[in-house]
PDB file of C-alpha atoms in Angstrom:
ATOM      1  CA  MET A   1     -90.883 -89.219  48.762  1.00 81.00           C
ATOM      2  CA  ARG A   2     -93.649 -91.550  47.586  1.00 90.00           C
ATOM      3  CA  SER A   3     -93.826 -95.150  48.676  1.00 94.00           C
ATOM      4  CA  PHE A   4     -92.274 -97.888  46.464  1.00 96.00           C
ATOM      5  CA  SER A   5     -91.361-101.604  46.487  1.00 97.00           C
ATOM      6  CA  TYR A   6     -87.943-102.906  46.422  1.00 97.00           C
ATOM      7  CA  GLU A   7     -86.064-106.048  45.321  1.00 98.00           C
ATOM      8  CA  ARG A   8     -82.389-107.137  44.900  1.00 98.00           C
ATOM      9  CA  ALA A   9     -81.382-108.626  41.602  1.00 98.00           C
ATOM     10  CA  THR A  10     -78.576-111.272  41.554  1.00 97.00           C
ATOM     11  CA  ASP A  11     -77.870-111.325  37.765  1.00 97.00           C
ATOM     12  CA  PRO A  12     -78.160-108.871  34.861  1.00 98.00           C
ATOM     13  CA  VAL A  13     -80.702-110.979  32.913  1.00 97.00           C
ATOM     14  CA  THR A  14     -83.119-111.167  35.795  1.00 96.00           C
ATOM     15  CA  ALA A  15     -82.735-107.510  36.569  1.00 98.00           C
ATOM     16  CA  ALA A  16     -83.543-106.444  32.915  1.00 97.00           C
ATOM     17  CA  ALA A  17     -86.494-108.856  32.700  1.00 96.00           C
ATOM     18  CA  ARG A  18     -88.029-107.628  35.938  1.00 96.00           C
ATOM     19  CA  ALA A  19     -87.610-103.969  34.960  1.00 96.00           C
ATOM     20  CA  ALA A  20     -89.640-104.632  31.912  1.00 94.00           C
ATOM     21  CA  GLU A  21     -92.377-106.777  33.480  1.00 95.00           C
ATOM     22  CA  VAL A  22     -92.965-104.389  36.552  1.00 95.00           C
ATOM     23  CA  PRO A  23     -94.741-101.129  35.617  1.00 93.00           C
ATOM     24  CA  GLY A  24     -92.859 -98.083  36.951  1.00 93.00           C
ATOM     25  CA  ALA A  25     -89.663-100.004  37.740  1.00 97.00           C
ATOM     26  CA  MET A  26     -86.185 -98.304  37.802  1.00 98.00           C
ATOM     27  CA  PHE A  27     -82.669 -99.677  38.480  1.00 98.00           C
ATOM     28  CA  ILE A  28     -80.702 -98.329  41.467  1.00 98.00           C
ATOM     29  CA  ALA A  29     -76.998 -98.708  42.194  1.00 98.00           C
ATOM     30  CA  GLY A  30     -75.207 -95.950  44.077  1.00 97.00           C
ATOM     31  CA  GLY A  31     -78.299 -93.826  44.073  1.00 97.00           C
ATOM     32  CA  THR A  32     -76.301 -90.572  44.189  1.00 96.00           C
ATOM     33  CA  ASN A  33     -78.724 -88.885  41.769  1.00 97.00           C
ATOM     34  CA  LEU A  34     -81.871 -91.024  41.816  1.00 97.00           C
ATOM     35  CA  LEU A  35     -82.496 -90.677  45.534  1.00 97.00           C
ATOM     36  CA  ASP A  36     -82.381 -86.860  45.449  1.00 96.00           C
ATOM     37  CA  LEU A  37     -84.716 -86.875  42.460  1.00 97.00           C
ATOM     38  CA  MET A  38     -87.146 -89.208  44.319  1.00 97.00           C
ATOM     39  CA  LYS A  39     -87.110 -86.942  47.413  1.00 96.00           C
ATOM     40  CA  LEU A  40     -88.227 -84.076  45.195  1.00 96.00           C
ATOM     41  CA  GLU A  41     -90.715 -86.293  43.417  1.00 96.00           C
ATOM     42  CA  ILE A  42     -89.181 -85.673  40.030  1.00 97.00           C
ATOM     43  CA  GLU A  43     -88.628 -89.412  39.765  1.00 97.00           C
ATOM     44  CA  THR A  44     -91.465 -91.464  41.150  1.00 96.00           C
ATOM     45  CA  PRO A  45     -90.712 -95.009  40.588  1.00 97.00           C
ATOM     46  CA  PHE A  46     -93.122 -97.571  41.934  1.00 96.00           C
ATOM     47  CA  HIS A  47     -90.503-100.319  42.202  1.00 98.00           C
ATOM     48  CA  LEU A  48     -86.736-100.190  42.655  1.00 98.00           C
ATOM     49  CA  ILE A  49     -84.442-102.987  41.398  1.00 98.00           C
ATOM     50  CA  ASP A  50     -81.153-103.021  43.186  1.00 98.00           C
ATOM     51  CA  VAL A  51     -78.490-104.126  40.817  1.00 98.00           C
ATOM     52  CA  ASN A  52     -75.508-103.959  43.142  1.00 98.00           C
ATOM     53  CA  GLY A  53     -75.469-107.853  43.398  1.00 97.00           C
ATOM     54  CA  THR A  54     -75.244-108.445  39.676  1.00 98.00           C
ATOM     55  CA  GLY A  55     -71.500-108.877  39.405  1.00 98.00           C
ATOM     56  CA  LEU A  56     -70.933-105.907  37.104  1.00 98.00           C
ATOM     57  CA  ASP A  57     -68.204-104.427  39.259  1.00 98.00           C
ATOM     58  CA  SER A  58     -64.933-105.455  37.506  1.00 98.00           C
ATOM     59  CA  ILE A  59     -62.534-103.926  35.053  1.00 98.00           C
ATOM     60  CA  GLN A  60     -61.227-106.413  32.513  1.00 98.00           C
ATOM     61  CA  GLU A  61     -58.652-106.167  29.657  1.00 98.00           C
ATOM     62  CA  THR A  62     -60.076-106.860  26.151  1.00 98.00           C
ATOM     63  CA  ASP A  63     -58.429-108.754  23.350  1.00 97.00           C
ATOM     64  CA  ASP A  64     -57.805-105.586  21.341  1.00 96.00           C
ATOM     65  CA  GLY A  65     -55.842-104.046  24.239  1.00 98.00           C
ATOM     66  CA  GLY A  66     -58.638-101.952  25.620  1.00 98.00           C
ATOM     67  CA  LEU A  67     -60.736-102.174  28.820  1.00 98.00           C
ATOM     68  CA  ARG A  68     -64.233-103.386  29.662  1.00 98.00           C
ATOM     69  CA  ILE A  69     -65.499-101.342  32.678  1.00 98.00           C
ATOM     70  CA  GLY A  70     -68.299-102.944  34.576  1.00 98.00           C
ATOM     71  CA  ALA A  71     -71.332-100.737  35.062  1.00 98.00           C
ATOM     72  CA  LEU A  72     -71.051-100.989  38.821  1.00 98.00           C
ATOM     73  CA  VAL A  73     -67.372 -99.923  39.104  1.00 98.00           C
ATOM     74  CA  SER A  74     -67.259 -96.891  41.318  1.00 98.00           C
ATOM     75  CA  ASN A  75     -65.887 -93.577  40.104  1.00 98.00           C
ATOM     76  CA  THR A  76     -63.164 -93.831  42.803  1.00 98.00           C
ATOM     77  CA  ASP A  77     -62.009 -97.315  41.709  1.00 98.00           C
ATOM     78  CA  LEU A  78     -62.229 -96.411  38.067  1.00 98.00           C
ATOM     79  CA  ALA A  79     -60.105 -93.285  38.504  1.00 98.00           C
ATOM     80  CA  ASP A  80     -57.512 -95.140  40.573  1.00 98.00           C
ATOM     81  CA  HIS A  81     -57.198 -98.212  38.274  1.00 98.00           C
ATOM     82  CA  ASP A  82     -53.483 -98.819  37.179  1.00 98.00           C
ATOM     83  CA  ARG A  83     -54.421 -99.152  33.392  1.00 98.00           C
ATOM     84  CA  VAL A  84     -56.672 -96.145  33.474  1.00 98.00           C
ATOM     85  CA  ARG A  85     -54.109 -93.962  35.064  1.00 98.00           C
ATOM     86  CA  ARG A  86     -51.402 -95.053  32.774  1.00 98.00           C
ATOM     87  CA  ASP A  87     -53.233 -95.364  29.393  1.00 98.00           C
ATOM     88  CA  TYR A  88     -56.376 -93.251  29.787  1.00 98.00           C
ATOM     89  CA  PRO A  89     -55.311 -90.430  32.053  1.00 98.00           C
ATOM     90  CA  VAL A  90     -57.892 -88.033  30.738  1.00 98.00           C
ATOM     91  CA  LEU A  91     -60.504 -90.283  32.329  1.00 98.00           C
ATOM     92  CA  THR A  92     -58.807 -90.302  35.678  1.00 98.00           C
ATOM     93  CA  ARG A  93     -58.511 -86.456  35.601  1.00 98.00           C
ATOM     94  CA  ALA A  94     -62.237 -86.019  34.635  1.00 98.00           C
ATOM     95  CA  LEU A  95     -63.444 -88.419  37.250  1.00 98.00           C
ATOM     96  CA  VAL A  96     -61.349 -86.615  40.112  1.00 97.00           C
ATOM     97  CA  ALA A  97     -62.754 -83.214  38.858  1.00 96.00           C
ATOM     98  CA  GLY A  98     -66.306 -84.431  39.584  1.00 93.00           C
ATOM     99  CA  ALA A  99     -68.325 -84.245  42.791  1.00 88.00           C
ATOM    100  CA  SER A 100     -66.625 -85.040  46.044  1.00 91.00           C
ATOM    101  CA  GLY A 101     -64.659 -88.068  47.323  1.00 91.00           C
ATOM    102  CA  GLN A 102     -67.758 -89.368  49.207  1.00 94.00           C
ATOM    103  CA  LEU A 103     -69.883 -89.287  46.097  1.00 94.00           C
ATOM    104  CA  ARG A 104     -67.266 -90.756  43.893  1.00 96.00           C
ATOM    105  CA  ASN A 105     -67.115 -93.734  46.356  1.00 97.00           C
ATOM    106  CA  LYS A 106     -70.737 -94.539  45.702  1.00 97.00           C
ATOM    107  CA  ALA A 107     -71.408 -93.212  42.108  1.00 98.00           C
ATOM    108  CA  THR A 108     -71.026 -95.946  39.450  1.00 98.00           C
ATOM    109  CA  THR A 109     -69.933 -95.966  35.807  1.00 98.00           C
ATOM    110  CA  GLY A 110     -73.409 -96.762  34.557  1.00 98.00           C
ATOM    111  CA  GLY A 111     -75.159 -94.351  36.811  1.00 98.00           C
ATOM    112  CA  ASN A 112     -72.767 -91.530  35.882  1.00 98.00           C
ATOM    113  CA  LEU A 113     -73.869 -91.809  32.295  1.00 98.00           C
ATOM    114  CA  LEU A 114     -77.480 -91.721  33.260  1.00 98.00           C
ATOM    115  CA  GLN A 115     -77.419 -88.755  35.738  1.00 97.00           C
ATOM    116  CA  ARG A 116     -79.839 -86.015  34.828  1.00 97.00           C
ATOM    117  CA  THR A 117     -79.204 -82.426  34.098  1.00 98.00           C
ATOM    118  CA  ARG A 118     -78.522 -79.927  36.922  1.00 96.00           C
ATOM    119  CA  CYS A 119     -80.617 -77.254  35.265  1.00 98.00           C
ATOM    120  CA  PRO A 120     -82.186 -75.397  38.259  1.00 97.00           C
ATOM    121  CA  TYR A 121     -85.600 -75.368  36.613  1.00 98.00           C
ATOM    122  CA  PHE A 122     -85.558 -79.083  36.262  1.00 98.00           C
ATOM    123  CA  TYR A 123     -85.280 -79.335  40.010  1.00 97.00           C
ATOM    124  CA  ASP A 124     -87.784 -76.653  40.836  1.00 97.00           C
ATOM    125  CA  THR A 125     -91.156 -78.437  40.458  1.00 96.00           C
ATOM    126  CA  ALA A 126     -92.968 -75.102  40.975  1.00 97.00           C
ATOM    127  CA  LEU A 127     -91.744 -73.880  37.532  1.00 97.00           C
ATOM    128  CA  PRO A 128     -92.311 -75.263  34.055  1.00 98.00           C
ATOM    129  CA  CYS A 129     -89.840 -77.741  32.585  1.00 98.00           C
ATOM    130  CA  ASN A 130     -90.327 -79.707  29.435  1.00 98.00           C
ATOM    131  CA  LYS A 131     -87.799 -82.241  30.483  1.00 98.00           C
ATOM    132  CA  ARG A 132     -89.633 -82.914  33.695  1.00 97.00           C
ATOM    133  CA  SER A 133     -93.064 -82.465  32.379  1.00 97.00           C
ATOM    134  CA  PRO A 134     -93.354 -82.621  28.542  1.00 97.00           C
ATOM    135  CA  GLY A 135     -95.411 -79.713  27.099  1.00 97.00           C
ATOM    136  CA  ALA A 136     -95.137 -77.531  30.243  1.00 98.00           C
ATOM    137  CA  GLY A 137     -92.620 -74.988  28.770  1.00 98.00           C
ATOM    138  CA  CYS A 138     -89.081 -74.048  29.426  1.00 98.00           C
ATOM    139  CA  ALA A 139     -88.628 -71.541  32.317  1.00 98.00           C
ATOM    140  CA  ALA A 140     -85.004 -70.943  31.325  1.00 98.00           C
ATOM    141  CA  LEU A 141     -86.208 -69.641  27.998  1.00 97.00           C
ATOM    142  CA  SER A 142     -88.887 -67.426  29.500  1.00 96.00           C
ATOM    143  CA  PRO A 143     -88.339 -63.590  29.563  1.00 95.00           C
ATOM    144  CA  SER A 144     -87.421 -63.880  33.305  1.00 95.00           C
ATOM    145  CA  GLY A 145     -85.390 -67.129  33.032  1.00 97.00           C
ATOM    146  CA  HIS A 146     -81.764 -67.456  33.898  1.00 97.00           C
ATOM    147  CA  SER A 147     -79.475 -69.507  31.608  1.00 98.00           C
ATOM    148  CA  ARG A 148     -75.803 -68.774  32.627  1.00 97.00           C
ATOM    149  CA  GLN A 149     -75.061 -72.373  33.439  1.00 97.00           C
ATOM    150  CA  LEU A 150     -77.036 -73.970  30.539  1.00 98.00           C
ATOM    151  CA  GLY A 151     -76.363 -75.188  27.047  1.00 98.00           C
ATOM    152  CA  VAL A 152     -75.229 -73.176  24.022  1.00 98.00           C
ATOM    153  CA  ILE A 153     -75.209 -75.856  21.265  1.00 98.00           C
ATOM    154  CA  GLY A 154     -77.336 -78.896  20.534  1.00 98.00           C
ATOM    155  CA  THR A 155     -80.257 -77.302  22.336  1.00 98.00           C
ATOM    156  CA  SER A 156     -83.699 -76.691  21.039  1.00 98.00           C
ATOM    157  CA  ASP A 157     -86.714 -74.270  21.490  1.00 98.00           C
ATOM    158  CA  ALA A 158     -88.007 -76.825  24.045  1.00 98.00           C
ATOM    159  CA  CYS A 159     -85.034 -77.166  26.203  1.00 98.00           C
ATOM    160  CA  ILE A 160     -81.460 -75.793  26.834  1.00 98.00           C
ATOM    161  CA  ALA A 161     -80.423 -77.985  29.704  1.00 98.00           C
ATOM    162  CA  GLN A 162     -76.776 -79.219  29.678  1.00 98.00           C
ATOM    163  CA  ASN A 163     -75.365 -82.737  30.473  1.00 98.00           C
ATOM    164  CA  PRO A 164     -73.517 -82.556  33.837  1.00 97.00           C
ATOM    165  CA  SER A 165     -71.061 -85.480  33.548  1.00 98.00           C
ATOM    166  CA  ASP A 166     -67.353 -85.099  33.565  1.00 98.00           C
ATOM    167  CA  MET A 167     -66.667 -88.795  33.097  1.00 98.00           C
ATOM    168  CA  ALA A 168     -68.767 -88.833  29.802  1.00 98.00           C
ATOM    169  CA  VAL A 169     -66.739 -86.014  28.280  1.00 98.00           C
ATOM    170  CA  ALA A 170     -63.508 -88.061  28.721  1.00 98.00           C
ATOM    171  CA  LEU A 171     -65.198 -91.180  27.509  1.00 98.00           C
ATOM    172  CA  ARG A 172     -66.352 -89.428  24.436  1.00 98.00           C
ATOM    173  CA  VAL A 173     -62.888 -88.163  23.539  1.00 98.00           C
ATOM    174  CA  LEU A 174     -61.756 -91.780  23.994  1.00 98.00           C
ATOM    175  CA  ASP A 175     -64.398 -93.128  21.622  1.00 98.00           C
ATOM    176  CA  ALA A 176     -66.061 -95.391  24.206  1.00 98.00           C
ATOM    177  CA  THR A 177     -68.874 -97.748  23.652  1.00 98.00           C
ATOM    178  CA  VAL A 178     -71.682 -98.617  25.978  1.00 98.00           C
ATOM    179  CA  GLU A 179     -72.749-102.232  26.354  1.00 98.00           C
ATOM    180  CA  THR A 180     -76.311-102.928  27.440  1.00 98.00           C
ATOM    181  CA  LEU A 181     -78.563-105.914  28.029  1.00 98.00           C
ATOM    182  CA  THR A 182     -82.231-105.845  26.847  1.00 97.00           C
ATOM    183  CA  PRO A 183     -85.070-107.499  28.697  1.00 96.00           C
ATOM    184  CA  GLU A 184     -85.039-110.164  25.970  1.00 95.00           C
ATOM    185  CA  GLY A 185     -81.436-110.991  26.864  1.00 96.00           C
ATOM    186  CA  ASP A 186     -79.845-109.428  23.803  1.00 97.00           C
ATOM    187  CA  ILE A 187     -76.558-107.551  24.076  1.00 98.00           C
ATOM    188  CA  ARG A 188     -76.518-104.100  22.406  1.00 98.00           C
ATOM    189  CA  LEU A 189     -73.341-102.054  21.710  1.00 98.00           C
ATOM    190  CA  ILE A 190     -73.969 -98.260  21.558  1.00 98.00           C
ATOM    191  CA  PRO A 191     -71.227 -95.878  20.565  1.00 98.00           C
ATOM    192  CA  LEU A 192     -71.108 -93.158  23.263  1.00 98.00           C
ATOM    193  CA  GLN A 193     -71.648 -90.544  20.506  1.00 98.00           C
ATOM    194  CA  ASP A 194     -75.125 -92.015  19.918  1.00 98.00           C
ATOM    195  CA  PHE A 195     -76.038 -92.818  23.502  1.00 98.00           C
ATOM    196  CA  HIS A 196     -77.411 -89.414  24.672  1.00 98.00           C
ATOM    197  CA  CYS A 197     -80.200 -87.792  22.785  1.00 98.00           C
ATOM    198  CA  LEU A 198     -80.496 -84.145  21.742  1.00 98.00           C
ATOM    199  CA  PRO A 199     -83.656 -82.534  23.034  1.00 98.00           C
ATOM    200  CA  GLY A 200     -85.442 -81.593  19.874  1.00 98.00           C
ATOM    201  CA  THR A 201     -89.165 -81.718  20.720  1.00 98.00           C
ATOM    202  CA  THR A 202     -88.765 -84.535  23.199  1.00 98.00           C
ATOM    203  CA  PRO A 203     -86.334 -83.284  25.856  1.00 98.00           C
ATOM    204  CA  ASP A 204     -87.634 -85.821  28.427  1.00 97.00           C
ATOM    205  CA  ARG A 205     -85.946 -88.635  26.405  1.00 97.00           C
ATOM    206  CA  GLU A 206     -82.243 -88.284  27.326  1.00 98.00           C
ATOM    207  CA  THR A 207     -80.814 -91.599  26.097  1.00 98.00           C
ATOM    208  CA  VAL A 208     -81.484 -94.201  23.485  1.00 98.00           C
ATOM    209  CA  LEU A 209     -82.159 -96.907  26.112  1.00 98.00           C
ATOM    210  CA  LYS A 210     -85.368 -98.923  25.821  1.00 95.00           C
ATOM    211  CA  ASP A 211     -87.646 -99.764  28.724  1.00 93.00           C
ATOM    212  CA  GLY A 212     -85.849-102.297  30.899  1.00 95.00           C
ATOM    213  CA  GLU A 213     -82.558-102.037  29.113  1.00 98.00           C
ATOM    214  CA  LEU A 214     -79.590-102.222  31.628  1.00 98.00           C
ATOM    215  CA  ILE A 215     -76.089-100.904  31.132  1.00 98.00           C
ATOM    216  CA  THR A 216     -73.679-103.647  31.794  1.00 98.00           C
ATOM    217  CA  SER A 217     -70.345-102.069  30.908  1.00 98.00           C
ATOM    218  CA  VAL A 218     -68.409 -99.443  29.010  1.00 98.00           C
ATOM    219  CA  HIS A 219     -65.790-100.410  26.525  1.00 98.00           C
ATOM    220  CA  LEU A 220     -62.556 -98.335  25.911  1.00 98.00           C
ATOM    221  CA  PRO A 221     -60.675 -99.100  22.704  1.00 98.00           C
ATOM    222  CA  ALA A 222     -56.940 -99.623  22.707  1.00 98.00           C
ATOM    223  CA  PRO A 223     -55.074 -96.596  24.137  1.00 98.00           C
ATOM    224  CA  VAL A 224     -55.005 -93.669  21.819  1.00 97.00           C
ATOM    225  CA  GLY A 225     -51.689 -92.428  23.333  1.00 96.00           C
ATOM    226  CA  GLY A 226     -50.652 -88.708  23.179  1.00 97.00           C
ATOM    227  CA  ARG A 227     -50.688 -86.126  25.945  1.00 97.00           C
ATOM    228  CA  GLN A 228     -54.120 -86.288  27.681  1.00 98.00           C
ATOM    229  CA  ALA A 229     -55.698 -83.544  29.745  1.00 98.00           C
ATOM    230  CA  TYR A 230     -58.924 -82.489  31.241  1.00 98.00           C
ATOM    231  CA  HIS A 231     -59.675 -78.902  32.344  1.00 98.00           C
ATOM    232  CA  LYS A 232     -62.843 -77.893  34.134  1.00 98.00           C
ATOM    233  CA  VAL A 233     -63.820 -74.257  34.449  1.00 98.00           C
ATOM    234  CA  ARG A 234     -66.387 -73.739  37.272  1.00 97.00           C
ATOM    235  CA  ASP A 235     -67.526 -71.111  39.717  1.00 95.00           C
ATOM    236  CA  ARG A 236     -65.721 -72.572  42.667  1.00 91.00           C
ATOM    237  CA  ALA A 237     -62.701 -74.821  42.975  1.00 86.00           C
ATOM    238  CA  SER A 238     -64.585 -77.996  44.019  1.00 84.00           C
ATOM    239  CA  TYR A 239     -67.941 -79.638  44.215  1.00 85.00           C
ATOM    240  CA  ALA A 240     -69.365 -77.574  41.287  1.00 92.00           C
ATOM    241  CA  PHE A 241     -70.632 -78.510  37.754  1.00 96.00           C
ATOM    242  CA  ALA A 242     -68.740 -77.225  34.745  1.00 97.00           C
ATOM    243  CA  LEU A 243     -69.456 -73.941  32.969  1.00 98.00           C
ATOM    244  CA  VAL A 244     -67.105 -75.342  30.311  1.00 98.00           C
ATOM    245  CA  SER A 245     -64.805 -78.391  30.401  1.00 98.00           C
ATOM    246  CA  VAL A 246     -62.319 -79.534  27.711  1.00 98.00           C
ATOM    247  CA  ALA A 247     -61.007 -82.992  27.348  1.00 98.00           C
ATOM    248  CA  LEU A 248     -57.839 -83.111  25.142  1.00 98.00           C
ATOM    249  CA  VAL A 249     -55.745 -85.775  23.421  1.00 98.00           C
ATOM    250  CA  ARG A 250     -52.703 -84.217  21.692  1.00 98.00           C
ATOM    251  CA  HIS A 251     -50.037 -86.042  19.695  1.00 97.00           C
ATOM    252  CA  PRO A 252     -46.564 -84.751  18.930  1.00 95.00           C
ATOM    253  CA  ASP A 253     -47.459 -83.954  15.295  1.00 96.00           C
ATOM    254  CA  GLY A 254     -50.199 -81.635  16.542  1.00 95.00           C
ATOM    255  CA  THR A 255     -53.146 -83.815  15.675  1.00 97.00           C
ATOM    256  CA  GLY A 256     -55.474 -85.048  18.411  1.00 98.00           C
ATOM    257  CA  ARG A 257     -59.090 -84.945  19.824  1.00 98.00           C
ATOM    258  CA  VAL A 258     -61.209 -82.430  21.601  1.00 98.00           C
ATOM    259  CA  ALA A 259     -64.460 -82.913  23.470  1.00 98.00           C
ATOM    260  CA  LEU A 260     -66.365 -80.285  25.415  1.00 98.00           C
ATOM    261  CA  GLY A 261     -68.574 -80.525  28.548  1.00 98.00           C
ATOM    262  CA  GLY A 262     -70.995 -78.064  30.110  1.00 98.00           C
ATOM    263  CA  VAL A 263     -72.161 -76.592  26.791  1.00 98.00           C
ATOM    264  CA  ALA A 264     -74.601 -79.127  25.419  1.00 98.00           C
ATOM    265  CA  PRO A 265     -77.150 -81.830  26.237  1.00 98.00           C
ATOM    266  CA  LYS A 266     -74.483 -84.506  25.626  1.00 98.00           C
ATOM    267  CA  PRO A 267     -70.676 -84.593  25.561  1.00 98.00           C
ATOM    268  CA  TRP A 268     -69.825 -82.614  22.523  1.00 98.00           C
ATOM    269  CA  ARG A 269     -67.319 -83.607  19.822  1.00 98.00           C
ATOM    270  CA  ARG A 270     -67.068 -83.390  16.066  1.00 97.00           C
ATOM    271  CA  PRO A 271     -64.329 -85.230  14.115  1.00 93.00           C
ATOM    272  CA  ASP A 272     -63.972 -82.358  11.610  1.00 96.00           C
ATOM    273  CA  ALA A 273     -63.102 -80.096  14.541  1.00 98.00           C
ATOM    274  CA  ASP A 274     -60.454 -82.639  15.667  1.00 98.00           C
ATOM    275  CA  ALA A 275     -58.976 -82.152  12.266  1.00 97.00           C
ATOM    276  CA  ALA A 276     -58.523 -78.477  12.838  1.00 98.00           C
ATOM    277  CA  LEU A 277     -56.460 -78.955  15.949  1.00 98.00           C
ATOM    278  CA  PRO A 278     -53.104 -78.286  14.294  1.00 97.00           C
ATOM    279  CA  GLU A 279     -54.364 -74.888  13.370  1.00 97.00           C
ATOM    280  CA  GLY A 280     -55.097 -73.872  16.963  1.00 97.00           C
ATOM    281  CA  ALA A 281     -57.899 -73.336  19.517  1.00 98.00           C
ATOM    282  CA  LYS A 282     -59.755 -70.759  17.484  1.00 98.00           C
ATOM    283  CA  ALA A 283     -60.044 -73.029  14.365  1.00 98.00           C
ATOM    284  CA  VAL A 284     -61.194 -75.977  16.548  1.00 98.00           C
ATOM    285  CA  MET A 285     -63.923 -73.922  18.317  1.00 98.00           C
ATOM    286  CA  GLU A 286     -65.180 -72.320  15.058  1.00 98.00           C
ATOM    287  CA  CYS A 287     -65.897 -75.775  13.861  1.00 98.00           C
ATOM    288  CA  LEU A 288     -66.879 -77.500  17.132  1.00 98.00           C
ATOM    289  CA  LEU A 289     -69.338 -74.673  18.048  1.00 98.00           C
ATOM    290  CA  GLU A 290     -70.713 -74.000  14.569  1.00 98.00           C
ATOM    291  CA  GLY A 291     -74.526 -73.430  14.804  1.00 97.00           C
ATOM    292  CA  ALA A 292     -74.375 -72.483  18.593  1.00 98.00           C
ATOM    293  CA  ARG A 293     -77.425 -70.758  19.881  1.00 98.00           C
ATOM    294  CA  PRO A 294     -76.345 -69.087  23.178  1.00 98.00           C
ATOM    295  CA  THR A 295     -78.519 -66.805  25.257  1.00 98.00           C
ATOM    296  CA  LYS A 296     -77.406 -63.438  26.374  1.00 97.00           C
ATOM    297  CA  GLU A 297     -76.374 -64.833  29.712  1.00 98.00           C
ATOM    298  CA  ASN A 298     -74.342 -67.634  28.442  1.00 98.00           C
ATOM    299  CA  ALA A 299     -72.767 -66.440  25.324  1.00 98.00           C
ATOM    300  CA  PHE A 300     -69.424 -66.043  27.246  1.00 98.00           C
ATOM    301  CA  LYS A 301     -69.125 -69.848  27.064  1.00 98.00           C
ATOM    302  CA  LEU A 302     -68.084 -69.698  23.388  1.00 98.00           C
ATOM    303  CA  LYS A 303     -65.129 -67.595  24.215  1.00 98.00           C
ATOM    304  CA  LEU A 304     -64.394 -69.415  27.425  1.00 98.00           C
ATOM    305  CA  ALA A 305     -64.164 -72.715  25.596  1.00 98.00           C
ATOM    306  CA  GLU A 306     -61.696 -71.259  23.152  1.00 98.00           C
ATOM    307  CA  ARG A 307     -59.538 -69.665  25.752  1.00 98.00           C
ATOM    308  CA  THR A 308     -59.521 -72.888  27.887  1.00 98.00           C
ATOM    309  CA  LEU A 309     -58.359 -74.980  24.899  1.00 98.00           C
ATOM    310  CA  ALA A 310     -55.804 -72.367  24.021  1.00 98.00           C
ATOM    311  CA  ALA A 311     -54.308 -72.412  27.512  1.00 98.00           C
ATOM    312  CA  MET A 312     -54.239 -76.201  27.493  1.00 98.00           C
ATOM    313  CA  LEU A 313     -52.225 -76.201  24.166  1.00 97.00           C
ATOM    314  CA  ALA A 314     -49.990 -73.555  25.508  1.00 96.00           C
ATOM    315  CA  GLU A 315     -48.932 -75.885  28.359  1.00 90.00           C
ATOM    316  CA  GLU A 316     -47.091 -78.120  25.925  1.00 68.00           C
TER     317      GLU A 316
END
């Protein structure tokens, strides 16, 4: 780990302004991903701004009946919140499916959205990775590369890494919005569907955040109702990232919403696929995964996603 300077911010405005004015600055909260990346010298910030003292750790009800979740609310506290458990159970189930209890105690709402891919080539600094070092190439797409865990849709010739978040998949099916604060003090509201970037030719750019922009909260709209479920298929029963995950909201008339995790660089959802839900899992996945570009090693994810959704619908 390289040397760095450190300061504690006491309010969001100061934190965002300092991040913009200090070259090489990054925010730190729980540090569950950033510290690992710093140890491997994948992230090499010159200055860390600790935002734990900025007061962004509460969950508040909004005028429209939804929730405003502070960026520093821990994954544990969010999963256990009475309103979340009652009105947004898909979010509780997704959070509990992620990581371990110890990590959920430290991981934050904002940090979860910003965690970086778990592609093994991103973490192996001896091998090329366009996300880690633009222009270096993608080891996963090389003739000797392994891609079983990686993305099948939304990928590009430069990168097939997948987004690792469980929480984000549930937030996507709930139509969440991310609130940020710019270094100039302006508030920005970003629909979660627009928050994460597809790799294209710039896989190193993972979100639409600008330099120094700080996530302050996540907004959930009024409860969508229906039966809500989250199912995560992984190689072992706990402490593993998803091969495929499905977030489902299902109403008595057969309509609903579906979002996928483990298959793309961002939580994957299409409203036209939601409209196909009354027709069954096959119709949903034909639409949702249209244009997929799987490799030989991960093509199984297409059928796995369909069968996972079919099993969830059969539970009704």
